[in-house]
Coordinates of C-alpha atoms in Angstrom, one line a residue:
Chain A
X176 CA -10.6 -72.5 32.3
X177 CA -9.3 -69.2 33.5
X178 CA -6.9 -69.1 30.6
X179 CA -9.7 -69.8 28.2
X180 CA -11.8 -66.9 29.7
X181 CA -8.9 -64.5 30.0
X182 CA -7.7 -64.9 26.4
X183 CA -10.6 -63.4 24.6
X184 CA -10.7 -60.7 27.3
X185 CA -7.1 -59.8 26.7
X186 CA -7.6 -59.8 23.0
X187 CA -10.6 -57.5 23.4
X188 CA -8.6 -55.2 25.6
X189 CA -5.7 -55.1 23.1
X190 CA -8.1 -54.4 20.3
X191 CA -9.5 -51.5 22.2
X192 CA -6.2 -50.1 23.0
X193 CA -5.2 -50.3 19.3
X194 CA -8.4 -48.6 18.2
X195 CA -7.9 -45.8 20.7
X196 CA -4.3 -45.3 19.6
X197 CA -5.3 -45.3 16.0
X198 CA -8.0 -42.8 16.7
X199 CA -5.5 -40.3 18.1
X200 CA -2.8 -40.9 15.5
X201 CA -5.0 -41.0 12.4
X202 CA -7.3 -38.1 11.5
X203 CA -11.0 -38.9 12.0
X204 CA -12.8 -40.5 9.1
X205 CA -13.3 -38.0 6.3
X206 CA -10.7 -35.6 7.6
X207 CA -8.2 -36.4 4.9
X208 CA -10.8 -35.6 2.2
X209 CA -11.7 -32.5 4.1
X210 CA -8.1 -31.4 4.3
X211 CA -7.6 -31.6 0.5
X212 CA -10.8 -29.8 -0.3
X213 CA -10.1 -27.3 2.5
X214 CA -6.7 -26.4 1.0
X215 CA -8.4 -25.5 -2.3
X216 CA -10.8 -23.1 -0.5
X217 CA -7.9 -21.7 1.5
X218 CA -6.0 -20.9 -1.6
X219 CA -8.9 -19.2 -3.3
X220 CA -10.4 -17.2 -0.4
X221 CA -7.9 -16.9 2.5
X222 CA -4.3 -17.1 1.2
X223 CA -3.9 -13.5 0.0
X224 CA -4.4 -12.0 3.4
X225 CA -3.5 -14.9 5.7
X226 CA -0.5 -15.9 3.5
X227 CA 0.6 -19.3 2.2
X228 CA 2.3 -20.1 5.6
X229 CA -0.6 -18.8 7.7
X230 CA 1.6 -16.0 9.1
X231 CA -0.8 -13.2 8.2
X232 CA 0.3 -9.6 7.6
X233 CA 1.8 -7.6 10.5
X234 CA -0.7 -5.0 11.8
X235 CA -3.2 -5.9 9.1
X236 CA -4.2 -9.6 9.1
X237 CA -3.8 -11.9 12.1
X238 CA -1.7 -15.1 11.8
X239 CA -3.5 -18.5 11.9
X240 CA -0.7 -20.2 13.6
X241 CA -1.2 -21.3 17.2
X242 CA -3.7 -18.7 18.2
X243 CA -6.6 -19.3 20.6
X244 CA -9.0 -18.0 17.9
X245 CA -8.1 -20.9 15.6
X246 CA -7.5 -23.7 18.1
X247 CA -10.2 -22.7 20.6
X248 CA -13.9 -22.7 20.6
X249 CA -15.3 -24.1 17.3
X250 CA -18.5 -22.1 17.2
X251 CA -16.6 -18.8 17.7
X252 CA -14.3 -19.7 14.9
X253 CA -17.1 -20.8 12.5
X254 CA -18.9 -17.5 13.3
X255 CA -15.8 -15.5 12.2
X256 CA -16.0 -17.1 8.8
X257 CA -19.8 -16.7 8.6
X258 CA -20.0 -13.2 9.8
X259 CA -16.6 -11.6 9.5
X260 CA -14.5 -9.8 12.1
X261 CA -13.4 -6.2 12.4
X262 CA -11.3 -4.1 14.8
X263 CA -10.8 -6.8 17.4
X264 CA -7.4 -7.0 19.1
X265 CA -5.9 -10.5 19.1
X266 CA -3.2 -11.2 21.7
X267 CA -2.7 -7.5 22.3
X268 CA -2.1 -6.9 18.6
X269 CA -4.2 -4.6 16.4
X270 CA -5.1 -5.8 12.9
X271 CA -6.6 -3.1 10.7
X272 CA -7.9 -5.1 7.7
X273 CA -11.4 -6.6 8.1
X274 CA -12.2 -10.3 7.8
X275 CA -15.1 -10.4 5.2
X276 CA -18.3 -12.3 6.1
X277 CA -18.1 -15.4 3.9
X278 CA -21.4 -16.9 5.0
X279 CA -23.0 -16.0 1.7
X280 CA -20.0 -17.0 -0.3
X281 CA -19.2 -20.4 1.1
X282 CA -21.4 -23.5 1.7
X283 CA -21.5 -25.2 5.1
X284 CA -19.3 -28.1 3.8
X285 CA -16.8 -25.7 2.3
X286 CA -16.5 -23.8 5.6
X287 CA -16.1 -27.1 7.5
X288 CA -13.4 -28.2 5.1
X289 CA -11.4 -24.9 5.2
X290 CA -11.5 -24.7 9.0
X291 CA -10.5 -28.4 9.3
X292 CA -7.6 -27.5 7.0
X293 CA -6.6 -24.4 9.0
X294 CA -6.8 -26.3 12.3
X295 CA -4.5 -28.9 10.9
X296 CA -2.0 -26.8 9.0
X297 CA 0.8 -24.2 9.8
X298 CA 1.8 -26.3 12.8
X299 CA -1.8 -26.5 14.2
X300 CA -3.3 -29.7 15.4
X301 CA -6.9 -29.6 16.5
X302 CA -10.1 -31.5 15.9
X303 CA -11.8 -31.1 12.5
X304 CA -15.0 -29.2 12.0
X305 CA -18.0 -30.9 10.5
X306 CA -20.7 -29.6 8.2
X307 CA -23.3 -30.2 10.9
X308 CA -21.4 -27.9 13.3
X309 CA -21.3 -25.2 10.7
X310 CA -25.0 -25.7 9.9
X311 CA -25.8 -25.4 13.6
X312 CA -23.7 -22.3 14.1
X313 CA -25.3 -20.7 11.0
X314 CA -28.9 -21.3 12.3
X315 CA -27.9 -20.0 15.8
X316 CA -26.3 -16.8 14.5
X317 CA -29.3 -15.9 12.3
Chain B
X122 CA 7.5 -4.6 -21.0
X123 CA 6.4 -2.8 -17.9
X124 CA 5.6 -6.2 -16.4
X125 CA 9.4 -6.8 -16.3
X126 CA 10.0 -3.7 -14.2
X127 CA 10.4 -5.7 -11.0
X128 CA 12.8 -8.2 -12.4
X129 CA 15.9 -6.0 -12.3
X130 CA 14.9 -5.0 -8.8
X131 CA 14.6 -8.6 -7.6
X132 CA 17.8 -9.5 -9.4
X133 CA 19.6 -6.6 -7.7
X134 CA 18.2 -7.7 -4.3
X135 CA 19.4 -11.3 -5.0
X136 CA 22.9 -10.2 -5.9
X137 CA 23.1 -8.0 -2.8
X138 CA 22.0 -10.6 -0.5
X139 CA 24.3 -13.2 -1.7
X140 CA 27.0 -10.8 -0.6
X141 CA 25.4 -9.3 2.6
X142 CA 23.3 -12.2 3.9
X143 CA 25.7 -12.7 6.8
X144 CA 25.4 -9.2 8.1
X145 CA 24.3 -9.3 11.7
X146 CA 23.0 -6.2 13.4
X147 CA 23.7 -6.2 17.1
X148 CA 20.7 -5.2 19.3
X149 CA 21.3 -2.0 21.1
X150 CA 19.7 -0.7 24.2
X151 CA 19.5 3.0 25.3
X152 CA 22.6 4.2 23.6
X153 CA 22.4 3.5 19.9
X154 CA 25.9 3.0 18.7
X155 CA 26.6 3.9 15.2
X156 CA 27.6 1.1 13.0
X157 CA 30.7 2.0 11.0
X158 CA 29.7 3.0 7.5
X159 CA 31.6 1.3 4.7
X160 CA 32.0 -2.4 4.6
X161 CA 28.5 -3.7 5.0
X162 CA 26.4 -0.5 4.7
X163 CA 24.1 -1.8 7.4
X164 CA 23.0 -4.6 5.1
X165 CA 21.8 -2.1 2.4
X166 CA 22.8 -1.8 -1.2
X167 CA 23.2 1.8 -2.5
X168 CA 24.4 3.6 -5.6
X169 CA 28.2 4.1 -5.9
X170 CA 29.6 6.7 -3.4
X171 CA 26.8 6.3 -0.8
X172 CA 27.2 4.6 2.5
X173 CA 24.7 3.7 5.2
X174 CA 24.9 3.1 8.9
X175 CA 22.4 2.3 11.6
X176 CA 22.1 5.2 14.1
X177 CA 19.3 3.7 16.3
X178 CA 17.8 0.3 16.7
X179 CA 15.0 -1.5 18.6
X180 CA 12.9 1.6 19.1
X181 CA 9.5 0.0 18.5
X182 CA 7.3 0.4 15.4
X183 CA 8.8 3.7 14.1
X184 CA 6.5 5.3 11.5
X185 CA 7.6 8.8 10.4
X186 CA 10.7 10.7 11.7
X187 CA 12.0 14.3 11.9
X188 CA 15.6 15.4 12.1
X189 CA 16.3 18.7 13.8
X190 CA 18.9 21.4 12.8
X191 CA 21.1 20.0 15.5
X192 CA 21.0 16.5 14.0
X193 CA 18.7 15.1 16.7
X194 CA 15.8 12.8 15.8
X195 CA 12.2 12.6 16.8
X196 CA 10.5 9.2 16.1
X197 CA 6.8 8.6 16.1
X198 CA 5.7 5.1 17.2
X199 CA 2.7 3.3 15.8
X200 CA 1.8 2.2 19.3
X201 CA 3.0 4.0 22.5
X202 CA 5.6 2.0 24.3
X203 CA 5.6 2.4 28.1
X204 CA 3.2 5.3 27.6
X205 CA 5.5 7.0 25.2
X206 CA 4.5 7.5 21.6
X207 CA 7.3 10.0 20.5
X208 CA 11.0 9.4 21.2
X209 CA 13.6 12.1 21.3
X210 CA 17.0 10.8 20.2
X211 CA 19.9 13.1 20.8
X212 CA 22.9 13.1 18.4
X213 CA 26.2 12.4 20.1
X214 CA 29.0 12.3 17.5
X215 CA 27.0 10.1 15.2
X216 CA 25.3 8.0 17.8
X217 CA 21.7 8.6 18.7
X218 CA 21.0 8.6 22.4
X219 CA 17.5 8.0 23.6
X220 CA 16.9 11.0 25.8
X221 CA 13.2 11.1 26.5
X222 CA 9.8 10.0 25.4
X223 CA 6.4 11.7 25.5
X224 CA 3.0 11.8 23.9
X225 CA 1.0 8.7 25.2
X226 CA -0.6 7.9 21.8
X227 CA 0.4 5.8 18.8
X228 CA 0.3 7.4 15.3
X229 CA 2.3 8.2 12.2
X230 CA 3.1 11.9 11.5
X231 CA 6.3 13.5 12.7
X232 CA 7.4 16.7 11.2
X233 CA 9.1 19.9 12.2
X234 CA 7.6 23.1 10.9
X235 CA 8.0 26.8 11.9
X236 CA 9.3 26.2 15.4
X237 CA 7.0 23.3 16.3
X238 CA 7.1 19.5 16.3
X239 CA 3.9 18.2 14.7
X240 CA 2.7 14.6 15.5
X241 CA -0.5 12.7 14.8
X242 CA -2.6 10.1 16.4
X243 CA -5.0 8.2 14.3
X244 CA -7.7 10.9 14.9
X245 CA -5.8 14.1 15.8
X246 CA -2.9 16.3 14.9
X247 CA -0.9 17.9 17.8
X248 CA 2.1 20.2 18.0
X249 CA 4.8 20.9 20.6
X250 CA 6.7 24.2 20.9
X251 CA 10.5 23.9 20.2
X252 CA 13.3 26.0 21.6
X253 CA 16.1 27.4 19.5
X254 CA 17.9 24.0 19.6
X255 CA 14.7 22.3 18.3
X256 CA 14.0 20.7 21.7
X257 CA 10.5 20.3 22.9
X258 CA 10.2 22.8 25.8
X259 CA 7.2 21.3 27.5
X260 CA 6.5 17.7 26.4
X261 CA 3.4 17.4 28.6
X262 CA 1.8 20.4 27.0
X263 CA 0.7 19.8 23.5
X264 CA -1.6 21.9 21.4
X265 CA -4.3 20.1 19.5
X266 CA -4.4 21.5 15.9
X267 CA -6.9 19.1 14.3
X268 CA -9.3 16.8 16.1
X269 CA -12.0 14.2 15.4
X270 CA -10.7 12.8 12.1
X271 CA -12.2 9.4 11.2
X272 CA -10.6 6.2 12.5
X273 CA -12.3 3.0 11.6
X274 CA -9.3 0.8 11.7
X275 CA -8.5 0.2 8.0
X276 CA -6.2 2.9 6.6
X277 CA -6.4 5.0 9.8
X278 CA -3.0 6.6 9.9
X279 CA -2.8 10.4 9.5
X280 CA 0.2 12.0 7.8
X281 CA 0.9 15.7 7.4
X282 CA 2.8 18.2 5.4
X283 CA 2.9 22.0 5.1
X284 CA 2.9 24.7 2.4
X285 CA 4.5 28.1 2.8
X286 CA 1.2 29.9 3.3
X287 CA 0.5 28.7 6.8
X288 CA -1.5 25.6 5.9
X289 CA -1.2 22.0 7.0
X290 CA -2.4 19.1 4.8
X291 CA -3.7 15.9 6.4
X292 CA -4.7 12.7 4.7
X293 CA -7.7 10.7 5.8
X294 CA -7.6 7.2 4.3
X295 CA -10.7 5.4 3.2
X296 CA -11.9 2.7 5.7
X297 CA -12.4 0.3 2.8
X298 CA -10.5 -1.4 0.0
X299 CA -12.8 -0.4 -2.9
X300 CA -16.1 0.9 -1.4
X301 CA -17.8 -2.5 -1.8
X302 CA -21.2 -3.0 -0.1
X303 CA -19.3 -5.7 1.8
X304 CA -15.6 -4.8 2.1
X305 CA -13.2 -7.3 0.6
X306 CA -16.0 -9.8 -0.1
X307 CA -15.8 -11.6 -3.5
X308 CA -18.2 -10.2 -6.1
X309 CA -19.7 -7.5 -3.8
X310 CA -20.4 -4.4 -5.9
X311 CA -19.5 -0.8 -5.1
X312 CA -21.7 1.4 -3.0
X313 CA -23.5 3.9 -5.2
X314 CA -22.1 7.4 -4.8
X315 CA -19.5 6.0 -2.4
X316 CA -20.5 7.7 0.9
X317 CA -17.0 7.1 2.4
X318 CA -15.7 10.1 0.3
X319 CA -17.6 12.7 2.4
X320 CA -15.2 12.3 5.4
X321 CA -12.3 10.0 4.2
X322 CA -10.4 9.0 1.1
X323 CA -9.0 12.4 0.6
X324 CA -6.8 15.3 1.8
X325 CA -7.9 18.1 4.1
X326 CA -6.3 21.5 4.5
X327 CA -6.3 23.2 7.8
X328 CA -4.5 26.2 9.4
X329 CA -1.1 25.1 10.8
X330 CA -1.4 27.3 13.8
X331 CA -5.1 27.2 14.8
X332 CA -6.2 25.0 17.7
X333 CA -9.1 22.5 17.8
X334 CA -10.0 22.5 14.1
X335 CA -12.7 19.9 13.0
X336 CA -13.5 18.7 9.4
X337 CA -15.8 21.7 9.0
X338 CA -13.0 24.2 9.8
X339 CA -10.8 22.8 7.0
X340 CA -10.9 22.7 3.2
X341 CA -11.7 19.4 1.6
X342 CA -8.7 19.8 -0.6
X343 CA -8.7 16.7 -2.7
X344 CA -10.9 13.6 -3.1
X345 CA -10.7 10.1 -4.6
X346 CA -7.5 9.2 -2.9
X347 CA -7.9 5.8 -1.3
X348 CA -5.1 6.0 1.2
X349 CA -2.1 8.4 1.3
X350 CA 0.6 7.8 3.9
X351 CA 3.5 9.7 2.1
X352 CA 2.9 13.3 1.1
X353 CA 5.2 16.3 0.7
X354 CA 5.1 19.9 -0.5
X355 CA 7.2 20.5 -3.6
X356 CA 8.9 23.9 -3.2
X357 CA 9.9 24.2 -6.9
X358 CA 6.3 23.6 -8.1
X359 CA 4.6 25.1 -5.0
X360 CA 2.3 22.2 -5.0
X361 CA 1.3 19.2 -2.9
X362 CA 2.5 15.7 -4.0
X363 CA 1.0 12.5 -2.6
X364 CA 1.6 8.8 -2.9
X365 CA -1.5 6.7 -3.1
X366 CA -1.8 3.1 -1.9
X367 CA -3.8 1.6 -4.7
X368 CA -6.6 -1.0 -4.1
X369 CA -5.9 -4.6 -3.3
X370 CA -7.2 -8.0 -4.5
X371 CA -8.4 -7.6 -8.0
X372 CA -8.1 -11.4 -8.7
X373 CA -9.5 -12.5 -5.3
X374 CA -12.6 -10.3 -5.7
X375 CA -13.2 -10.5 -9.5
X376 CA -11.4 -13.6 -10.8
X377 CA -13.5 -13.5 -14.0
X378 CA -11.6 -10.4 -15.1
X379 CA -8.1 -10.7 -13.5
X380 CA -5.7 -13.6 -13.1
X381 CA -3.4 -13.9 -10.2
X382 CA -0.4 -12.8 -12.2
X383 CA -1.8 -9.5 -13.4
X384 CA -3.4 -8.9 -10.0
X385 CA 0.1 -9.0 -8.5
X386 CA 1.1 -5.8 -10.4
X387 CA -2.2 -4.0 -10.8
X388 CA -3.3 -1.4 -10.1
X389 CA -0.4 1.1 -10.1
X390 CA 0.8 2.8 -6.9
X391 CA 0.5 6.4 -8.1
X392 CA 2.2 9.7 -7.4
X393 CA -0.1 12.6 -7.9
X394 CA 0.4 16.3 -8.1
X395 CA -2.6 17.7 -6.2
X396 CA -4.3 21.0 -6.5
X397 CA -7.4 22.2 -4.7
X398 CA -10.5 20.4 -5.9
X399 CA -8.7 17.5 -7.6
X400 CA -10.3 14.1 -7.8
X401 CA -8.0 11.1 -8.3
X402 CA -11.0 8.8 -8.9
X403 CA -11.1 6.2 -6.1
X404 CA -13.2 4.1 -5.9
X405 CA -14.6 4.5 -9.5
X406 CA -11.3 4.0 -11.4
X407 CA -7.8 2.8 -10.9
X408 CA -4.7 3.6 -13.0
X409 CA -3.3 0.7 -15.1
X410 CA 0.4 1.3 -15.6
X411 CA 0.6 -1.3 -18.4
X412 CA -2.2 0.1 -20.5
X413 CA -1.4 3.6 -19.3
X414 CA -5.1 4.3 -18.8
X415 CA -7.6 5.0 -16.2
X416 CA -9.7 1.8 -15.9
X417 CA -13.2 1.5 -14.5
X418 CA -13.2 -0.5 -11.2
X419 CA -14.9 -3.9 -11.4
X420 CA -17.1 -2.9 -8.5
X421 CA -18.5 -0.1 -10.7
X422 CA -19.0 -2.1 -13.9
X423 CA -15.4 -2.5 -15.1
X424 CA -13.9 -5.6 -16.6
X425 CA -10.2 -4.7 -16.7
X426 CA -10.6 -3.0 -20.1
X427 CA -13.4 -0.5 -19.9
X428 CA -12.2 3.1 -19.3
X429 CA -14.0 5.7 -17.3
X430 CA -16.4 8.2 -18.9
X431 CA -15.3 10.9 -16.6
X432 CA -11.6 11.9 -16.6
X433 CA -9.9 12.1 -13.3
X434 CA -6.4 13.4 -12.4
X435 CA -3.6 11.3 -14.0
X436 CA -0.6 10.3 -11.9
X437 CA 2.7 12.1 -12.6
X438 CA 4.4 8.7 -12.2
X439 CA 3.1 5.1 -11.7
X440 CA 4.8 2.3 -9.9
X441 CA 3.9 -1.4 -9.9
X442 CA 1.1 -2.4 -7.6
X443 CA 1.0 -3.2 -3.9
X444 CA 4.5 -1.9 -3.0
X445 CA 2.9 0.4 -0.3
X446 CA 4.5 3.9 -0.5
X447 CA 4.7 5.1 3.1
X448 CA 6.7 8.3 2.8
X449 CA 7.7 10.9 0.3
X450 CA 10.5 13.4 0.5
X451 CA 11.7 16.0 -1.9
X452 CA 15.4 16.3 -1.4
X453 CA 16.6 19.9 -0.9
X454 CA 20.0 19.2 0.5
X455 CA 23.5 19.9 -0.9
X456 CA 25.3 16.8 0.1
X457 CA 24.1 14.4 -2.6
X458 CA 25.1 14.7 -6.2
X459 CA 23.3 17.3 -8.4
X460 CA 20.9 14.8 -9.9
X461 CA 19.2 14.2 -6.6
X462 CA 18.5 17.9 -6.0
X463 CA 14.7 18.5 -5.7
X464 CA 14.1 14.9 -6.7
X465 CA 11.7 12.6 -4.8
X466 CA 12.7 9.8 -2.4
X467 CA 9.9 7.4 -1.7
X468 CA 10.0 4.8 1.2
X469 CA 8.1 1.7 0.1
X470 CA 6.9 -0.5 2.9
X471 CA 6.8 -3.6 0.7
X472 CA 3.8 -5.7 -0.5
X473 CA 1.5 -8.3 1.1
X474 CA -1.0 -9.1 -1.6
X475 CA 1.1 -10.3 -4.5
X476 CA 0.8 -14.1 -3.9
X477 CA 1.4 -16.5 -5.4
X478 CA 4.2 -14.2 -6.8
X479 CA 6.9 -13.3 -4.2
X480 CA 6.3 -10.2 -2.2
X481 CA 8.3 -7.1 -3.3
X482 CA 9.2 -3.5 -2.8
X483 CA 10.9 -3.3 0.6
X484 CA 13.0 -0.4 -0.6
X485 CA 13.6 3.3 -1.0
X486 CA 13.2 4.6 -4.5
X487 CA 14.4 7.8 -6.2
X488 CA 12.6 9.8 -9.0
X489 CA 14.6 12.6 -10.6
X490 CA 12.6 15.9 -10.9
X491 CA 13.1 19.3 -12.6
X492 CA 10.8 22.2 -12.1
X493 CA 8.4 20.1 -10.2
X494 CA 8.0 17.4 -12.8
X495 CA 9.6 13.9 -13.0
X496 CA 12.4 13.9 -15.7
X497 CA 13.1 10.2 -15.9
X498 CA 12.4 6.7 -14.7
X499 CA 12.3 5.7 -11.1
X500 CA 15.2 3.8 -9.7
X501 CA 15.8 1.8 -6.6
X502 CA 18.0 3.9 -4.3
X503 CA 18.3 1.7 -1.2
X504 CA 17.5 -2.0 -1.1
X505 CA 18.1 -4.9 1.3
X506 CA 15.9 -3.9 4.2
X507 CA 13.9 -7.1 4.1
X508 CA 17.0 -9.2 4.8
X509 CA 16.4 -12.1 2.5
X510 CA 16.4 -12.7 -1.2
X511 CA 12.8 -14.0 -1.5
X512 CA 10.1 -12.7 0.8
X513 CA 7.1 -15.0 0.4
X514 CA 5.1 -13.3 3.2
X515 CA 5.6 -9.9 4.7
X516 CA 6.1 -11.2 8.2
X517 CA 9.5 -12.5 7.0
X518 CA 10.8 -9.1 6.2
X519 CA 13.4 -8.2 8.8
X520 CA 13.0 -4.4 8.2
X521 CA 10.4 -2.4 6.3
X522 CA 11.1 1.2 5.3
X523 CA 8.4 3.6 6.6
X524 CA 9.6 7.1 7.1
X525 CA 12.1 9.5 5.5
X526 CA 13.8 12.7 6.8
X527 CA 16.6 14.9 5.6
X528 CA 19.4 15.9 8.1
X529 CA 20.8 19.4 8.4
X530 CA 23.9 18.3 6.5
X531 CA 21.8 16.7 3.7
X532 CA 22.0 13.1 4.9
X533 CA 19.0 10.9 4.3
X534 CA 17.4 9.1 7.3
X535 CA 15.2 6.1 6.8
X536 CA 13.0 4.6 9.6
X537 CA 11.8 1.0 9.8
X538 CA 8.6 0.0 11.6
X539 CA 9.4 -3.7 12.2
X540 CA 12.5 -3.5 14.5
X541 CA 12.5 0.2 15.0
X542 CA 15.8 0.8 13.2
X543 CA 16.9 4.2 11.9
X544 CA 19.4 4.3 9.0
X545 CA 21.5 7.3 8.0
X546 CA 22.6 7.4 4.4
X547 CA 25.4 9.7 3.3
X548 CA 27.3 10.6 0.1
X549 CA 31.1 10.5 0.4
X550 CA 32.6 13.2 -1.8
X551 CA 35.8 12.2 -3.5

């Protein structure tokens, strides 16, 4: 009786564990697609300044590798793409070239894709960004 | 044909690095021991008969440098280190010993003129009195010569040079790539009657010995120069020569007119001979070194082919795009062979916006001159600063040339603003 009751419970637990593990290992649904689309956007709009390896240009363009700006608060990051950034020191370094405001150039889904790509490239590993998050940030920053 | 101009350069770099790629430069602390010239030339490749050594290292981001008549060196740092933005390095039998630091501001300019050391921050020009050994007598007491120049981040460095009539020339770079309504934004058009030009994107002339001069006290000497970091007075021609950093990102911003390949070499980095009132045309035109024409900027209605209605000053020599000329020096010494006399050395900082092509131009170039005019093609004089064959992104360059100075014995000094290395290049007479 106990065995009969425990067996499905164990199965259920094992299943949960597997699902949880898979969730961490594998990107969230849609992220793969987002990465591929994001890479195209990166090459077209970001690569010249931030470079193919995300290393940036010393004193001009900040790197995208392992910085709090990229890996930290999503809304802050989305706002940099939407509204640009200028004359802000990052980790005690000055970068003189401005980040253009791309809010009028890129659609919400494109921004979500490119940021998902950046947050999962150049050695970065962070949660993807969704179109809904970009949309919400856009409304809020208006 | 001009397209292939970089190929021999890259090939030469490749050859050199297959030979010198194992060169290790030991880090040096306070005393900067001279590396022995000869065998490895401090990792540089030079014309026959020249040798190079490292006379100082790990100084910080060294921008421009000045060598005194005693062979001592002043180095200006981009950012002050421990509250010191100028380093005084004393020559001790070929080694430079770091003696002192002063001036608590970052900047670029470092020149000796008429018994004074001149230095710049990103807004002001200062000078310090020198004694008969070219030592600063009172480092805490500087005199402000020019003040209140524009610094909006982009292209904010100020460089200086002097004529023989008591004037100092200061560049103020444009705080913009191409005067777009939205800087560096794809498709954004140019601001009508580019208002940046009233206080930036040009050269201003001031009195070299008058304190506290503002824009209004000076002469707006030349306009339409996007960003000049290297400038020098040519004694033979009695004229100002400047190196302009040309605009970036033609393909990124106007892909309908430029592919990535052409955008990696356009527009030219130009040397101009400048006289009062000259206009070099930024942001309305750029110089295309392949078509050998002034081309209308796409932000102002251009398409890569249309020429400008109005004629602006033509360059005296045009280099491939994006190589970033950071210093210019007319050689007046007697040590180097005759062909170098009165010719121009140019320190190129190396590119960042040539992708997907490899980055290029981390070298010092020579242009032969006679009577103030170039007499031949430019040639790479010193190469190998970047430390690798292919540099895909500028962060990978180990050293980047930034400043030039001539020693009292005619040696050429080159500064690097990545590691803070100073190279001394000499010619060995046979």
